[in-house]
C-alpha cells in the first residue's frame, strides 16, 4: 500500500484492470499463479495517490499470496484484487455497493481461476454484494451460511507464530511479562492485543486512528505516537498495519529482539531480511505468520474438516514457523529465504504434476 515498495518481477498469469461501469472506480484483479489450484486472495478497498499505485499494490499482494498459500500447504494459487479510491474520498452506501458489484464482474472475468474474499477495507457484507455477480467468492456472512469474518483465525495464527518466535529468542513460548509492541490496531492487531493482555504481556500499541487509544486504555497498554513505536524496547515487534513499514531507517533503529506480525509485505525491501539478520533480529516471515485467515477460508469453502479441525490446522502455523527457523539455522540463511524455499518446493511439485497430467 505504499508506492515506494518495489514491484515484483512480472510473472503473473493474468491481470484484469477496468473502470467500474457503475462506480467509476479503478479496479484490478491479479492472478499470479494457479499452479496449485484456483487462486485465493482478498479484495482490498484503499485510497491510492494514483491508479498505478493500486496496480503496483495488487501485483505485490498477489505474488505474496502465491507464497502464502503454498507455504501453508493449501491447494490454492495466489491472487488479489483492489478497488482504488481517489485520495481523501469517502464512499456513500450506494457507490460502495456499486463498487463491489463492479468487482464481482471483474472476478467473473477469470472464470473461477481466482476466488476473492474480504481484506483491508472490505467486509463480509461487501462479499455478499460481490456474490450477486459471481459465485467465486468466499467468506460470506455466517448468518447466510458462509464462513464469516477471517480476522479471528488470522489472529490465532499470528498468536501461535508469536509464541514460536518467543520460544526461539527466550527459550519459552509464554507471553506473560514479555514486552510486545503492536503497530496497527485493526481487526487482527486488536484481537491479538486483547489476547496478549489477558495473558500478562506488557503491551505498547499504536495506530494512525487516534480512537484506537481507547482500547489501549482498556487493556492497560502503553500508547505511543505512530512512527515512534519501533524505538520502544521490545521482545517482539508486531507490524499489524500497512506494508512497507520496515524501511532501512526503521530497521537500523529498531529496538526489538524479533519481528513477527500479520502485516502483508512489512519489509520495504527484500534486503530488509538480511539487514534484520545482521542486527541479530529474528524475523518471522509475514506470509507464513498471517496465513490463518486464508487457511480457514479455503478449507471451510471446500468443506475439508469441521471448524475445530480447521482451527487446529490454523494453530499449527506455529509449528511451520518453528520449521522455518530450524531450516534457516541449518542452511545459514535468513528465515525469509527458508520460507520462500518451502513455498518454492510446493510450487515446483505442483508444476511437475501439471506437466505430467498434460
mmCIF file of C-alpha atoms in Angstrom:
data_model
loop_
_atom_site.group_PDB
_atom_site.id
_atom_site.type_symbol
_atom_site.label_atom_id
_atom_site.label_comp_id
_atom_site.label_asym_id
_atom_site.label_seq_id
_atom_site.Cartn_x
_atom_site.Cartn_y
_atom_site.Cartn_z
ATOM 1 C CA UNK A 1 0.000 0.000 0.000
ATOM 2 C CA UNK A 2 2.977 2.233 -0.450
ATOM 3 C CA UNK A 3 4.171 3.499 -3.811
ATOM 4 C CA UNK A 4 7.745 3.188 -2.556
ATOM 5 C CA UNK A 5 7.568 -0.604 -2.345
ATOM 6 C CA UNK A 6 9.431 -2.299 -5.208
ATOM 7 C CA UNK A 7 7.414 -4.198 -7.786
ATOM 8 C CA UNK A 8 7.900 -7.954 -8.057
ATOM 9 C CA UNK A 9 9.182 -9.466 -11.260
ATOM 10 C CA UNK A 10 6.176 -9.739 -13.552
ATOM 11 C CA UNK A 11 5.368 -13.428 -13.619
ATOM 12 C CA UNK A 12 1.598 -13.116 -13.358
ATOM 13 C CA UNK A 13 -0.635 -15.412 -15.356
ATOM 14 C CA UNK A 14 -3.276 -12.758 -15.885
ATOM 15 C CA UNK A 15 -4.152 -9.239 -14.766
ATOM 16 C CA UNK A 16 -7.506 -7.566 -15.441
ATOM 17 C CA UNK A 17 -7.926 -3.808 -14.995
ATOM 18 C CA UNK A 18 -11.083 -1.840 -15.598
ATOM 19 C CA UNK A 19 -13.096 1.214 -14.684
ATOM 20 C CA UNK A 20 -16.215 0.025 -12.897
ATOM 21 C CA UNK A 21 -19.202 0.807 -15.090
ATOM 22 C CA UNK A 22 -21.381 1.534 -12.042
ATOM 23 C CA UNK A 23 -18.886 3.105 -9.627
ATOM 24 C CA UNK A 24 -16.396 4.722 -11.982
ATOM 25 C CA UNK A 25 -13.570 3.413 -9.783
ATOM 26 C CA UNK A 26 -10.338 1.748 -10.887
ATOM 27 C CA UNK A 27 -10.463 -1.995 -10.208
ATOM 28 C CA UNK A 28 -7.693 -4.532 -10.712
ATOM 29 C CA UNK A 29 -7.687 -8.311 -10.331
ATOM 30 C CA UNK A 30 -4.311 -10.057 -10.461
ATOM 31 C CA UNK A 31 -3.885 -13.806 -10.870
ATOM 32 C CA UNK A 32 -0.274 -14.561 -10.040
ATOM 33 C CA UNK A 33 -0.351 -18.361 -10.063
ATOM 34 C CA UNK A 34 -2.882 -21.168 -10.392
ATOM 35 C CA UNK A 35 -0.270 -23.942 -10.319
ATOM 36 C CA UNK A 36 -1.615 -25.312 -7.034
ATOM 37 C CA UNK A 37 -5.262 -24.643 -7.800
ATOM 38 C CA UNK A 38 -7.794 -21.848 -8.057
ATOM 39 C CA UNK A 39 -6.181 -18.719 -6.620
ATOM 40 C CA UNK A 40 -7.452 -17.239 -3.371
ATOM 41 C CA UNK A 41 -6.819 -13.741 -2.072
ATOM 42 C CA UNK A 42 -8.838 -10.885 -0.647
ATOM 43 C CA UNK A 43 -10.292 -7.706 -2.149
ATOM 44 C CA UNK A 44 -8.684 -4.544 -0.809
ATOM 45 C CA UNK A 45 -10.554 -1.225 -0.767
ATOM 46 C CA UNK A 46 -7.999 1.526 -0.276
ATOM 47 C CA UNK A 47 -7.111 5.085 -1.172
ATOM 48 C CA UNK A 48 -4.188 5.466 -3.594
ATOM 49 C CA UNK A 49 -2.460 8.592 -4.937
ATOM 50 C CA UNK A 50 -2.734 7.260 -8.492
ATOM 51 C CA UNK A 51 -4.215 4.232 -10.256
ATOM 52 C CA UNK A 52 -0.692 2.975 -10.957
ATOM 53 C CA UNK A 53 -0.076 2.720 -7.209
ATOM 54 C CA UNK A 54 -3.127 0.489 -6.914
ATOM 55 C CA UNK A 55 -1.865 -1.658 -9.777
ATOM 56 C CA UNK A 56 1.538 -1.992 -8.129
ATOM 57 C CA UNK A 57 -0.140 -2.981 -4.867
ATOM 58 C CA UNK A 58 -2.239 -5.726 -6.445
ATOM 59 C CA UNK A 59 0.821 -7.135 -8.242
ATOM 60 C CA UNK A 60 2.822 -7.284 -4.997
ATOM 61 C CA UNK A 61 -0.029 -8.661 -2.929
ATOM 62 C CA UNK A 62 -0.999 -11.364 -5.431
ATOM 63 C CA UNK A 63 2.617 -12.563 -5.660
ATOM 64 C CA UNK A 64 2.739 -12.712 -1.861
ATOM 65 C CA UNK A 65 -0.471 -14.770 -1.857
ATOM 66 C CA UNK A 66 1.199 -17.402 -4.018
ATOM 67 C CA UNK A 67 3.922 -17.744 -1.382
ATOM 68 C CA UNK A 68 1.413 -17.674 1.465
ATOM 69 C CA UNK A 69 -0.891 -20.348 0.089
ATOM 70 C CA UNK A 70 1.980 -22.583 -0.980
ATOM 71 C CA UNK A 71 3.808 -22.351 2.352
ATOM 72 C CA UNK A 72 0.525 -23.013 4.164
ATOM 73 C CA UNK A 73 0.141 -26.309 2.302
ATOM 74 C CA UNK A 74 -3.060 -25.258 0.543
ATOM 75 C CA UNK A 75 -4.143 -26.469 -2.873
ATOM 76 C CA UNK A 76 -4.692 -22.861 -3.855
ATOM 77 C CA UNK A 77 -2.873 -20.393 -6.058
ATOM 78 C CA UNK A 78 -2.169 -16.719 -5.454
ATOM 79 C CA UNK A 79 -4.313 -13.779 -6.467
ATOM 80 C CA UNK A 80 -5.598 -10.459 -5.189
ATOM 81 C CA UNK A 81 -7.934 -7.631 -6.137
ATOM 82 C CA UNK A 82 -8.100 -3.932 -5.333
ATOM 83 C CA UNK A 83 -10.667 -1.192 -5.614
ATOM 84 C CA UNK A 84 -8.846 2.139 -5.727
ATOM 85 C CA UNK A 85 -10.332 5.233 -4.109
ATOM 86 C CA UNK A 86 -9.048 8.693 -5.037
ATOM 87 C CA UNK A 87 -7.220 10.411 -2.141
ATOM 88 C CA UNK A 88 -9.473 11.740 0.652
ATOM 89 C CA UNK A 89 -12.621 10.275 -0.916
ATOM 90 C CA UNK A 90 -15.385 8.560 1.034
ATOM 91 C CA UNK A 91 -17.890 6.127 -0.438
ATOM 92 C CA UNK A 92 -21.556 6.506 0.381
ATOM 93 C CA UNK A 93 -23.600 3.317 0.681
ATOM 94 C CA UNK A 94 -24.877 3.465 -2.894
ATOM 95 C CA UNK A 95 -21.461 3.888 -4.506
ATOM 96 C CA UNK A 96 -19.914 1.279 -2.207
ATOM 97 C CA UNK A 97 -22.485 -1.258 -3.365
ATOM 98 C CA UNK A 98 -21.782 -0.247 -6.955
ATOM 99 C CA UNK A 99 -18.048 -0.745 -6.438
ATOM 100 C CA UNK A 100 -18.437 -4.290 -5.157
ATOM 101 C CA UNK A 101 -20.884 -5.205 -7.902
ATOM 102 C CA UNK A 102 -18.206 -3.991 -10.320
ATOM 103 C CA UNK A 103 -15.640 -6.112 -8.501
ATOM 104 C CA UNK A 104 -17.908 -9.138 -8.895
ATOM 105 C CA UNK A 105 -17.988 -8.569 -12.636
ATOM 106 C CA UNK A 106 -14.175 -8.322 -12.707
ATOM 107 C CA UNK A 107 -13.749 -11.546 -10.719
ATOM 108 C CA UNK A 108 -16.166 -13.332 -13.048
ATOM 109 C CA UNK A 109 -13.904 -12.488 -15.993
ATOM 110 C CA UNK A 110 -11.368 -15.016 -14.667
ATOM 111 C CA UNK A 111 -13.960 -17.821 -14.780
ATOM 112 C CA UNK A 112 -13.069 -19.445 -11.458
ATOM 113 C CA UNK A 113 -9.289 -19.164 -11.651
ATOM 114 C CA UNK A 114 -9.472 -16.588 -8.826
ATOM 115 C CA UNK A 115 -11.667 -16.520 -5.726
ATOM 116 C CA UNK A 116 -11.989 -13.317 -3.748
ATOM 117 C CA UNK A 117 -12.708 -12.615 -0.083
ATOM 118 C CA UNK A 118 -12.684 -9.694 2.304
ATOM 119 C CA UNK A 119 -9.462 -7.835 3.024
ATOM 120 C CA UNK A 120 -8.397 -4.409 4.269
ATOM 121 C CA UNK A 121 -11.296 -2.017 3.765
ATOM 122 C CA UNK A 122 -13.850 -4.665 2.795
ATOM 123 C CA UNK A 123 -16.301 -6.736 4.829
ATOM 124 C CA UNK A 124 -18.318 -9.938 4.714
ATOM 125 C CA UNK A 125 -21.332 -7.792 3.769
ATOM 126 C CA UNK A 126 -19.376 -6.483 0.784
ATOM 127 C CA UNK A 127 -18.625 -10.063 -0.235
ATOM 128 C CA UNK A 128 -22.353 -10.759 -0.203
ATOM 129 C CA UNK A 129 -22.711 -7.948 -2.742
ATOM 130 C CA UNK A 130 -19.897 -9.464 -4.821
ATOM 131 C CA UNK A 131 -21.737 -12.801 -4.786
ATOM 132 C CA UNK A 132 -24.609 -11.210 -6.726
ATOM 133 C CA UNK A 133 -22.287 -11.063 -9.751
ATOM 134 C CA UNK A 134 -20.064 -14.130 -9.268
ATOM 135 C CA UNK A 135 -20.026 -17.357 -7.294
ATOM 136 C CA UNK A 136 -16.233 -17.204 -6.999
ATOM 137 C CA UNK A 137 -16.206 -15.575 -3.568
ATOM 138 C CA UNK A 138 -15.625 -16.941 -0.072
ATOM 139 C CA UNK A 139 -16.051 -15.510 3.411
ATOM 140 C CA UNK A 140 -19.748 -14.689 3.145
ATOM 141 C CA UNK A 141 -21.645 -13.738 6.344
ATOM 142 C CA UNK A 142 -22.203 -16.576 8.786
ATOM 143 C CA UNK A 143 -25.879 -15.635 9.045
ATOM 144 C CA UNK A 144 -26.252 -16.795 5.451
ATOM 145 C CA UNK A 145 -24.270 -19.987 5.946
ATOM 146 C CA UNK A 146 -20.875 -18.558 4.977
ATOM 147 C CA UNK A 147 -17.593 -18.871 6.832
ATOM 148 C CA UNK A 148 -17.770 -15.313 8.129
ATOM 149 C CA UNK A 149 -15.017 -12.974 9.291
ATOM 150 C CA UNK A 150 -11.470 -14.454 8.917
ATOM 151 C CA UNK A 151 -9.746 -11.983 11.276
ATOM 152 C CA UNK A 152 -10.182 -14.358 14.223
ATOM 153 C CA UNK A 153 -8.345 -17.251 12.551
ATOM 154 C CA UNK A 154 -5.692 -14.842 11.255
ATOM 155 C CA UNK A 155 -5.146 -13.579 14.789
ATOM 156 C CA UNK A 156 -4.895 -17.165 16.089
ATOM 157 C CA UNK A 157 -2.162 -17.940 13.564
ATOM 158 C CA UNK A 158 -0.268 -14.774 14.496
ATOM 159 C CA UNK A 159 -0.557 -15.629 18.193
ATOM 160 C CA UNK A 160 0.882 -19.122 17.674
ATOM 161 C CA UNK A 161 3.627 -17.665 15.457
ATOM 162 C CA UNK A 162 4.490 -15.141 18.150
ATOM 163 C CA UNK A 163 4.733 -17.933 20.726
ATOM 164 C CA UNK A 164 7.087 -19.839 18.418
ATOM 165 C CA UNK A 165 9.169 -16.690 17.976
ATOM 166 C CA UNK A 166 9.360 -16.048 21.710
ATOM 167 C CA UNK A 167 10.374 -19.669 22.235
ATOM 168 C CA UNK A 168 13.272 -19.202 19.831
ATOM 169 C CA UNK A 169 14.581 -15.984 21.403
ATOM 170 C CA UNK A 170 13.806 -16.623 25.086
ATOM 171 C CA UNK A 171 13.521 -20.407 25.446
ATOM 172 C CA UNK A 172 9.835 -20.227 26.409
ATOM 173 C CA UNK A 173 6.655 -19.568 24.389
ATOM 174 C CA UNK A 174 4.922 -17.906 27.341
ATOM 175 C CA UNK A 175 3.884 -14.303 26.718
ATOM 176 C CA UNK A 176 3.460 -13.295 30.365
ATOM 177 C CA UNK A 177 5.825 -10.443 31.219
ATOM 178 C CA UNK A 178 7.130 -10.164 27.654
ATOM 179 C CA UNK A 179 7.389 -6.718 26.068
ATOM 180 C CA UNK A 180 5.405 -6.666 22.841
ATOM 181 C CA UNK A 181 4.826 -3.679 20.568
ATOM 182 C CA UNK A 182 1.884 -3.781 18.152
ATOM 183 C CA UNK A 183 1.895 -1.302 15.281
ATOM 184 C CA UNK A 184 -1.640 -1.228 13.891
ATOM 185 C CA UNK A 185 -4.804 -1.924 15.876
ATOM 186 C CA UNK A 186 -7.117 -3.087 13.123
ATOM 187 C CA UNK A 187 -9.213 -6.228 13.344
ATOM 188 C CA UNK A 188 -6.257 -8.595 13.682
ATOM 189 C CA UNK A 189 -3.993 -6.331 15.752
ATOM 190 C CA UNK A 190 -6.794 -5.532 18.201
ATOM 191 C CA UNK A 191 -7.739 -9.176 18.662
ATOM 192 C CA UNK A 192 -4.117 -10.076 19.263
ATOM 193 C CA UNK A 193 -3.694 -7.240 21.764
ATOM 194 C CA UNK A 194 -6.722 -8.380 23.766
ATOM 195 C CA UNK A 195 -5.441 -11.945 23.998
ATOM 196 C CA UNK A 196 -1.888 -10.932 24.889
ATOM 197 C CA UNK A 197 -3.180 -8.551 27.545
ATOM 198 C CA UNK A 198 -5.226 -11.285 29.238
ATOM 199 C CA UNK A 199 -2.100 -13.454 29.323
ATOM 200 C CA UNK A 200 0.007 -10.812 31.045
ATOM 201 C CA UNK A 201 2.087 -9.356 28.214
ATOM 202 C CA UNK A 202 3.498 -5.834 28.626
ATOM 203 C CA UNK A 203 1.999 -4.076 25.631
ATOM 204 C CA UNK A 204 2.858 -0.934 23.731
ATOM 205 C CA UNK A 205 0.437 -0.168 20.894
ATOM 206 C CA UNK A 206 -0.224 2.456 18.250
ATOM 207 C CA UNK A 207 -2.469 3.175 15.296
ATOM 208 C CA UNK A 208 -2.974 6.038 12.858
ATOM 209 C CA UNK A 209 -6.575 6.185 14.123
ATOM 210 C CA UNK A 210 -6.427 8.014 17.488
ATOM 211 C CA UNK A 211 -9.750 6.454 18.513
ATOM 212 C CA UNK A 212 -7.886 3.164 18.993
ATOM 213 C CA UNK A 213 -6.293 4.721 22.064
ATOM 214 C CA UNK A 214 -9.478 3.909 23.990
ATOM 215 C CA UNK A 215 -8.799 0.197 23.568
ATOM 216 C CA UNK A 216 -5.223 0.713 24.718
ATOM 217 C CA UNK A 217 -6.533 2.301 27.919
ATOM 218 C CA UNK A 218 -8.954 -0.601 28.468
ATOM 219 C CA UNK A 219 -6.121 -3.092 28.085
ATOM 220 C CA UNK A 220 -3.676 -1.185 30.256
ATOM 221 C CA UNK A 221 -1.313 -0.891 27.296
ATOM 222 C CA UNK A 222 1.078 1.981 26.716
ATOM 223 C CA UNK A 223 0.168 4.189 23.752
ATOM 224 C CA UNK A 224 2.932 5.550 21.532
ATOM 225 C CA UNK A 225 2.793 8.155 18.765
ATOM 226 C CA UNK A 226 2.622 6.493 15.326
ATOM 227 C CA UNK A 227 6.057 6.469 13.730
ATOM 228 C CA UNK A 228 7.884 6.098 17.035
ATOM 229 C CA UNK A 229 6.812 2.596 18.020
ATOM 230 C CA UNK A 230 9.966 0.950 16.671
ATOM 231 C CA UNK A 231 12.026 2.926 19.187
ATOM 232 C CA UNK A 232 10.351 1.254 22.183
ATOM 233 C CA UNK A 233 12.439 -1.624 23.612
ATOM 234 C CA UNK A 234 10.551 -4.875 22.993
ATOM 235 C CA UNK A 235 10.995 -8.604 22.855
ATOM 236 C CA UNK A 236 8.804 -8.771 19.741
ATOM 237 C CA UNK A 237 7.777 -6.021 17.346
ATOM 238 C CA UNK A 238 4.438 -6.783 15.660
ATOM 239 C CA UNK A 239 3.745 -4.943 12.372
ATOM 240 C CA UNK A 240 -0.032 -5.191 12.002
ATOM 241 C CA UNK A 241 -0.880 -2.267 9.737
ATOM 242 C CA UNK A 242 0.276 -1.110 6.328
ATOM 243 C CA UNK A 243 3.015 -2.684 4.246
ATOM 244 C CA UNK A 244 6.483 -1.256 3.860
ATOM 245 C CA UNK A 245 6.839 -0.191 7.495
ATOM 246 C CA UNK A 246 10.272 -1.774 7.909
ATOM 247 C CA UNK A 247 12.450 0.572 5.885
ATOM 248 C CA UNK A 248 16.227 0.575 6.227
ATOM 249 C CA UNK A 249 15.948 3.564 8.568
ATOM 250 C CA UNK A 250 13.396 1.829 10.795
ATOM 251 C CA UNK A 251 15.338 -1.453 10.850
ATOM 252 C CA UNK A 252 18.547 0.339 11.835
ATOM 253 C CA UNK A 253 16.767 1.971 14.780
ATOM 254 C CA UNK A 254 14.508 -0.952 15.733
ATOM 255 C CA UNK A 255 14.690 -1.768 19.446
ATOM 256 C CA UNK A 256 13.385 -5.329 19.342
ATOM 257 C CA UNK A 257 14.756 -8.848 19.503
ATOM 258 C CA UNK A 258 12.341 -10.182 16.906
ATOM 259 C CA UNK A 259 9.699 -9.196 14.346
ATOM 260 C CA UNK A 260 6.515 -11.227 13.964
ATOM 261 C CA UNK A 261 3.250 -9.800 12.690
ATOM 262 C CA UNK A 262 0.294 -10.026 10.314
ATOM 263 C CA UNK A 263 1.003 -7.052 8.026
ATOM 264 C CA UNK A 264 1.460 -8.014 4.387
ATOM 265 C CA UNK A 265 4.832 -7.072 2.899
ATOM 266 C CA UNK A 266 6.173 -5.315 6.030
ATOM 267 C CA UNK A 267 9.679 -5.155 4.554
ATOM 268 C CA UNK A 268 10.103 -2.081 2.363
ATOM 269 C CA UNK A 269 12.824 -4.003 0.503
ATOM 270 C CA UNK A 270 13.528 -7.713 0.259
ATOM 271 C CA UNK A 271 17.042 -6.966 1.527
ATOM 272 C CA UNK A 272 15.476 -5.895 4.808
ATOM 273 C CA UNK A 273 15.576 -9.541 5.893
ATOM 274 C CA UNK A 274 19.366 -9.510 5.615
ATOM 275 C CA UNK A 275 19.516 -6.179 7.401
ATOM 276 C CA UNK A 276 17.476 -7.576 10.299
ATOM 277 C CA UNK A 277 19.679 -10.659 10.462
ATOM 278 C CA UNK A 278 22.826 -8.520 10.516
ATOM 279 C CA UNK A 279 21.468 -6.783 13.616
ATOM 280 C CA UNK A 280 20.607 -10.105 15.253
ATOM 281 C CA UNK A 281 16.849 -9.511 14.997
ATOM 282 C CA UNK A 282 14.843 -12.669 14.296
ATOM 283 C CA UNK A 283 12.272 -12.266 11.504
ATOM 284 C CA UNK A 284 9.194 -14.470 11.178
ATOM 285 C CA UNK A 285 8.125 -14.135 7.513
ATOM 286 C CA UNK A 286 4.782 -12.402 7.118
ATOM 287 C CA UNK A 287 3.295 -14.780 4.566
ATOM 288 C CA UNK A 288 3.753 -17.684 6.976
ATOM 289 C CA UNK A 289 2.609 -15.798 10.063
ATOM 290 C CA UNK A 290 -0.581 -14.318 8.599
ATOM 291 C CA UNK A 291 -1.904 -17.359 6.731
ATOM 292 C CA UNK A 292 -4.568 -18.253 9.300
ATOM 293 C CA UNK A 293 -7.371 -16.420 7.530
ATOM 294 C CA UNK A 294 -6.724 -17.913 4.121
ATOM 295 C CA UNK A 295 -6.338 -21.417 5.571
ATOM 296 C CA UNK A 296 -9.682 -21.005 7.309
ATOM 297 C CA UNK A 297 -11.464 -19.608 4.242
ATOM 298 C CA UNK A 298 -10.074 -22.166 1.798
ATOM 299 C CA UNK A 299 -10.680 -25.263 3.913
ATOM 300 C CA UNK A 300 -14.105 -24.114 5.062
ATOM 301 C CA UNK A 301 -15.202 -23.350 1.491
ATOM 302 C CA UNK A 302 -14.034 -26.803 0.373
ATOM 303 C CA UNK A 303 -15.591 -28.435 3.465
ATOM 304 C CA UNK A 304 -12.288 -30.059 4.367
ATOM 305 C CA UNK A 305 -12.913 -30.622 8.062
ATOM 306 C CA UNK A 306 -15.023 -29.293 10.901
ATOM 307 C CA UNK A 307 -14.496 -25.772 12.235
ATOM 308 C CA UNK A 308 -12.500 -27.180 15.163
ATOM 309 C CA UNK A 309 -10.317 -29.240 12.827
ATOM 310 C CA UNK A 310 -9.695 -26.251 10.584
ATOM 311 C CA UNK A 311 -8.766 -24.028 13.536
ATOM 312 C CA UNK A 312 -6.354 -26.729 14.706
ATOM 313 C CA UNK A 313 -4.743 -26.519 11.267
ATOM 314 C CA UNK A 314 -4.500 -22.737 11.724
ATOM 315 C CA UNK A 315 -2.889 -23.138 15.146
ATOM 316 C CA UNK A 316 -0.267 -25.396 13.549
ATOM 317 C CA UNK A 317 1.172 -22.303 11.839
ATOM 318 C CA UNK A 318 3.336 -22.030 14.943
ATOM 319 C CA UNK A 319 4.955 -25.333 14.024
ATOM 320 C CA UNK A 320 5.545 -24.080 10.478
ATOM 321 C CA UNK A 321 7.325 -21.034 11.900
ATOM 322 C CA UNK A 322 9.499 -23.338 14.006
ATOM 323 C CA UNK A 323 10.312 -25.369 10.897
ATOM 324 C CA UNK A 324 11.280 -22.184 9.048
ATOM 325 C CA UNK A 325 13.573 -21.115 11.884
ATOM 326 C CA UNK A 326 15.183 -24.572 12.000
ATOM 327 C CA UNK A 327 15.699 -24.598 8.241
ATOM 328 C CA UNK A 328 17.198 -21.105 8.294
ATOM 329 C CA UNK A 329 19.635 -22.075 11.013
ATOM 330 C CA UNK A 330 20.686 -25.341 9.381
ATOM 331 C CA UNK A 331 21.247 -23.700 5.985
ATOM 332 C CA UNK A 332 22.726 -20.454 7.353
ATOM 333 C CA UNK A 333 20.143 -18.354 5.518
ATOM 334 C CA UNK A 334 17.529 -15.871 6.667
ATOM 335 C CA UNK A 335 14.092 -17.121 7.752
ATOM 336 C CA UNK A 336 12.673 -15.295 4.722
ATOM 337 C CA UNK A 337 14.869 -17.335 2.376
ATOM 338 C CA UNK A 338 13.912 -20.526 4.202
ATOM 339 C CA UNK A 339 10.181 -19.743 3.942
ATOM 340 C CA UNK A 340 10.488 -18.855 0.272
ATOM 341 C CA UNK A 341 12.254 -22.183 -0.246
ATOM 342 C CA UNK A 342 9.394 -24.011 1.457
ATOM 343 C CA UNK A 343 6.893 -22.338 -0.875
ATOM 344 C CA UNK A 344 9.092 -22.946 -3.918
ATOM 345 C CA UNK A 345 9.227 -26.682 -3.192
ATOM 346 C CA UNK A 346 5.442 -26.954 -3.262
ATOM 347 C CA UNK A 347 5.146 -24.820 -6.380
ATOM 348 C CA UNK A 348 7.758 -26.902 -8.189
ATOM 349 C CA UNK A 349 5.953 -30.106 -7.214
ATOM 350 C CA UNK A 350 2.687 -28.609 -8.444
ATOM 351 C CA UNK A 351 4.261 -27.590 -11.744
ATOM 352 C CA UNK A 352 5.643 -31.115 -12.246
ATOM 353 C CA UNK A 353 2.230 -32.591 -11.532
ATOM 354 C CA UNK A 354 0.623 -30.262 -14.091
ATOM 355 C CA UNK A 355 3.239 -31.178 -16.677
ATOM 356 C CA UNK A 356 2.700 -34.891 -16.063
ATOM 357 C CA UNK A 357 -1.072 -34.504 -16.301
ATOM 358 C CA UNK A 358 -0.658 -32.616 -19.580
#
